[in-house]
PDB file of C-alpha atoms in Angstrom:
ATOM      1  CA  UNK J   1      -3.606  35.804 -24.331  1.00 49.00           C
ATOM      2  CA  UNK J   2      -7.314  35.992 -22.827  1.00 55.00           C
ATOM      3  CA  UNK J   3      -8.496  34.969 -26.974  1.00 54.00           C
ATOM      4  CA  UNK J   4      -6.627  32.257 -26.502  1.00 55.00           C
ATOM      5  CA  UNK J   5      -7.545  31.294 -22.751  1.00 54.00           C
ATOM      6  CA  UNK J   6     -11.105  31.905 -23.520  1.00 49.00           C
ATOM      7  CA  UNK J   7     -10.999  29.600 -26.888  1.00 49.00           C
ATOM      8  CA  UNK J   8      -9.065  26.958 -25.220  1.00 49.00           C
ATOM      9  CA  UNK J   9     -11.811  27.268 -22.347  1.00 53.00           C
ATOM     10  CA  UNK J  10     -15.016  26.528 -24.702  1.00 52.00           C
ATOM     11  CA  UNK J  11     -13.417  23.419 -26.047  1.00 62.00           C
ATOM     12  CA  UNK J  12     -12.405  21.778 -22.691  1.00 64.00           C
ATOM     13  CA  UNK J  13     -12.171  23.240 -19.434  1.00 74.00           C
ATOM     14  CA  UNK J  14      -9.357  23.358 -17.323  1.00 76.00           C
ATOM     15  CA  UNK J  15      -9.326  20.352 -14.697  1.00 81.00           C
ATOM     16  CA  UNK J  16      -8.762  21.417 -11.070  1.00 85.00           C
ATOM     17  CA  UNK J  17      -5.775  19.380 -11.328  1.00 88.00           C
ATOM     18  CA  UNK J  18      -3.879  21.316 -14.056  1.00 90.00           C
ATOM     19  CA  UNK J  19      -5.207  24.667 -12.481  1.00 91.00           C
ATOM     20  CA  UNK J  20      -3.441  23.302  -9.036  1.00 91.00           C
ATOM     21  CA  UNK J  21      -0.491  22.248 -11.375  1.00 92.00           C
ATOM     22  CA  UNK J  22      -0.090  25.914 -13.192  1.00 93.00           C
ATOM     23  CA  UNK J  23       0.110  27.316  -9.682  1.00 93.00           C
ATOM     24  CA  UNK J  24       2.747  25.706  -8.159  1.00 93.00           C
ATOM     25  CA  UNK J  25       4.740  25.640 -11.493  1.00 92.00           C
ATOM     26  CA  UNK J  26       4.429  29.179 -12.144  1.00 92.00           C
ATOM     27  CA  UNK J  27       6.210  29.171  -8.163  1.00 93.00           C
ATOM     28  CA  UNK J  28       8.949  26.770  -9.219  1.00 92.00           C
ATOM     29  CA  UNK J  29      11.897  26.424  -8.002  1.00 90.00           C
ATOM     30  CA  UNK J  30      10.574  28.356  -5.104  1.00 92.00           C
ATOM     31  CA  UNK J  31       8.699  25.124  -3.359  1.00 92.00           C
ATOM     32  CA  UNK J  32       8.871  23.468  -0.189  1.00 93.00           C
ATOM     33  CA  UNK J  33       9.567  20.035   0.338  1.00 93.00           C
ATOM     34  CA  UNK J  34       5.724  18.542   0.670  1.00 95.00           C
ATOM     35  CA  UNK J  35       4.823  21.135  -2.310  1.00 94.00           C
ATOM     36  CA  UNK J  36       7.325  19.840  -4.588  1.00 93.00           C
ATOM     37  CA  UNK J  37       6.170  16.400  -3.730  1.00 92.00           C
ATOM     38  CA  UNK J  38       2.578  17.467  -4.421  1.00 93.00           C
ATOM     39  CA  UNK J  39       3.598  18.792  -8.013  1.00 93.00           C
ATOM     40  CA  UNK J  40       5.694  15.762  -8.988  1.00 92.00           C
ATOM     41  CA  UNK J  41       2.446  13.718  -8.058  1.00 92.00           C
ATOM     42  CA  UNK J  42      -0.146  15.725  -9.772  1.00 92.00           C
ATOM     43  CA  UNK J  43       1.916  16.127 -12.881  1.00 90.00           C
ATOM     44  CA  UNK J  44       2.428  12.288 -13.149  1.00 88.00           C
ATOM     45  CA  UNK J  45      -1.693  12.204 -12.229  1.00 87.00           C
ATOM     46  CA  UNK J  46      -2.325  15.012 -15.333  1.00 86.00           C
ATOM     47  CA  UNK J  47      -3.453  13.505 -18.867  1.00 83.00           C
ATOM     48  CA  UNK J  48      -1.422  13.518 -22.251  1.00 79.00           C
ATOM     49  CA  UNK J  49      -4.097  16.583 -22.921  1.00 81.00           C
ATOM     50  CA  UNK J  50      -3.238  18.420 -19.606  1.00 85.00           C
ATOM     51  CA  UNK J  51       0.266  18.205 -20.012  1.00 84.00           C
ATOM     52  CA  UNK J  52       0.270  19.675 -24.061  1.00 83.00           C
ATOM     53  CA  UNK J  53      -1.606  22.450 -22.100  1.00 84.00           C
ATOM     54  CA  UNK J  54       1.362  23.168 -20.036  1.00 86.00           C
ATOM     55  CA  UNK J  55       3.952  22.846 -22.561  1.00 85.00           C
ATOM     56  CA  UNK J  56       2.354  25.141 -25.298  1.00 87.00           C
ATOM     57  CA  UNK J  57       1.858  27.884 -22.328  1.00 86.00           C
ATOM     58  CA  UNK J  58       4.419  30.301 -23.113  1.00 87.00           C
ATOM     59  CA  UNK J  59       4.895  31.302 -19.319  1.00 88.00           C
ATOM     60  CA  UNK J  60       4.937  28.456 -17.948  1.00 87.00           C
ATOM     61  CA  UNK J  61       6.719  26.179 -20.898  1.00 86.00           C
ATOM     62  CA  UNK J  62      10.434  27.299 -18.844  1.00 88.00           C
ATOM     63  CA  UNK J  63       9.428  26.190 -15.640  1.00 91.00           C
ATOM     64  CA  UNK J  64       7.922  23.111 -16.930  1.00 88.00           C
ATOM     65  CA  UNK J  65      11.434  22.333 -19.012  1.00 89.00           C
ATOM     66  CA  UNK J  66      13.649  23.196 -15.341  1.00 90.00           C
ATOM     67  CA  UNK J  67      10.916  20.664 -13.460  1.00 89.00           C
ATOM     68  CA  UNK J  68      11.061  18.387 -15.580  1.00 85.00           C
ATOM     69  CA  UNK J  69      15.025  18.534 -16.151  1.00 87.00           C
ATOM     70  CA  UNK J  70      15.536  18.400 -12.347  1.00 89.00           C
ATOM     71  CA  UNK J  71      12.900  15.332 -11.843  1.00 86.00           C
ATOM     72  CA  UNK J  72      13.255  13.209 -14.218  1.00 83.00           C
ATOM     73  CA  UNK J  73      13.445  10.373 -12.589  1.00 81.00           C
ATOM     74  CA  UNK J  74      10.339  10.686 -10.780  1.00 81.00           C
ATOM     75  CA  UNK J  75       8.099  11.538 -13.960  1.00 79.00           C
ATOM     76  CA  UNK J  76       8.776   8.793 -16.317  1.00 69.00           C
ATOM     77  CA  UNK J  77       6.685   6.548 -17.028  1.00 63.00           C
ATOM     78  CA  UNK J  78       6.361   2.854 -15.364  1.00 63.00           C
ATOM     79  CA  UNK J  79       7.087  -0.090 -16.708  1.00 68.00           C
ATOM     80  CA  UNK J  80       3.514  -1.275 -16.398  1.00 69.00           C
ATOM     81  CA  UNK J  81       1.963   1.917 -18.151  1.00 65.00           C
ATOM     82  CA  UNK J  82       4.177   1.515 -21.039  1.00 66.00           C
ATOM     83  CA  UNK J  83       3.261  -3.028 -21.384  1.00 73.00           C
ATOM     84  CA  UNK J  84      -0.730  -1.726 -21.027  1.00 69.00           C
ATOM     85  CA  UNK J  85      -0.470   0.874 -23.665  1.00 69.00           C
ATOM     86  CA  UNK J  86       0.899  -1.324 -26.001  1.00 78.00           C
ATOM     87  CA  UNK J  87      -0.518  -5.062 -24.849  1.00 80.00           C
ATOM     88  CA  UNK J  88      -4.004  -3.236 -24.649  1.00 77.00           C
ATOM     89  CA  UNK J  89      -4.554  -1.951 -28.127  1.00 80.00           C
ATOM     90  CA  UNK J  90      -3.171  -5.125 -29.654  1.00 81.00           C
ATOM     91  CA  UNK J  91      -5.138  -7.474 -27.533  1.00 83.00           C
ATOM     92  CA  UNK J  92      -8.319  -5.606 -28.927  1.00 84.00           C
ATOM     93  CA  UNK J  93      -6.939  -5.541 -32.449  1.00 86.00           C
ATOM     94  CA  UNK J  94      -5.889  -9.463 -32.225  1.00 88.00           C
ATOM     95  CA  UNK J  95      -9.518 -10.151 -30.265  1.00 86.00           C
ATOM     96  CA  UNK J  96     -11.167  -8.083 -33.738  1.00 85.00           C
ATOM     97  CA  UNK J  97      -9.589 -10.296 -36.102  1.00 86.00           C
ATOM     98  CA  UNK J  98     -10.736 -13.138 -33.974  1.00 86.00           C
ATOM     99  CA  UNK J  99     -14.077 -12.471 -34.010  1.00 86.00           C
ATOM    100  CA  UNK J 100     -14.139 -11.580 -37.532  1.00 86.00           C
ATOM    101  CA  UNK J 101     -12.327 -14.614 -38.845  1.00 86.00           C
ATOM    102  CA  UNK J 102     -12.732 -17.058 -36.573  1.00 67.00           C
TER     103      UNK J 102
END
């Protein structure tokens, strides 16, 4: 596991977030109220890349599938998120075409 720590380490280091993140994950279910609440907002705060990093950990993946089973409803994503990540890409695309045939 440290070939694979130390590999993953010289292509991107691991953010203080997702190091704060593994910690308290690697504790779950055994959190306190304001701890859990500190988890469920880092992990909504952690990037696409951050989270693959959690789920391909094979001691952590568990506890990642019970947190995520028993909250849900506070990590999906909003509304908004999902409109910008598909109005933003095509508004470039449709601005591209613009340019280049108008």
């Amino acid at each position: 596991m440290k070939k694979q720590e130390s590999r993953a380490q010289r292509w991107r280091p691991r953010s203080p977030k997702l190091e704060d993140v593994e910690r308290s994950l690697d504790r779950y279910p055994g959190l306190d109220e304001q701890e859990l609440a500190a988890l469920v907002r880092d992990f909504r705060r952690l990037s696409l890349i951050d989270k693959a990093v959690l789920t391909a950990d094979e001691r952590l993946s568990g506890k990642l599938a019970l947190f995520y089973y028993d909250h849900r409803a506070h990590l999906g994503v909003s509304v908004l998120e999902v409109v910008l990540l598909i109005c933003l890409p095509a508004s470039i695309a449709i601005a591209g075409v613009w340019l280049a045939f108008g």
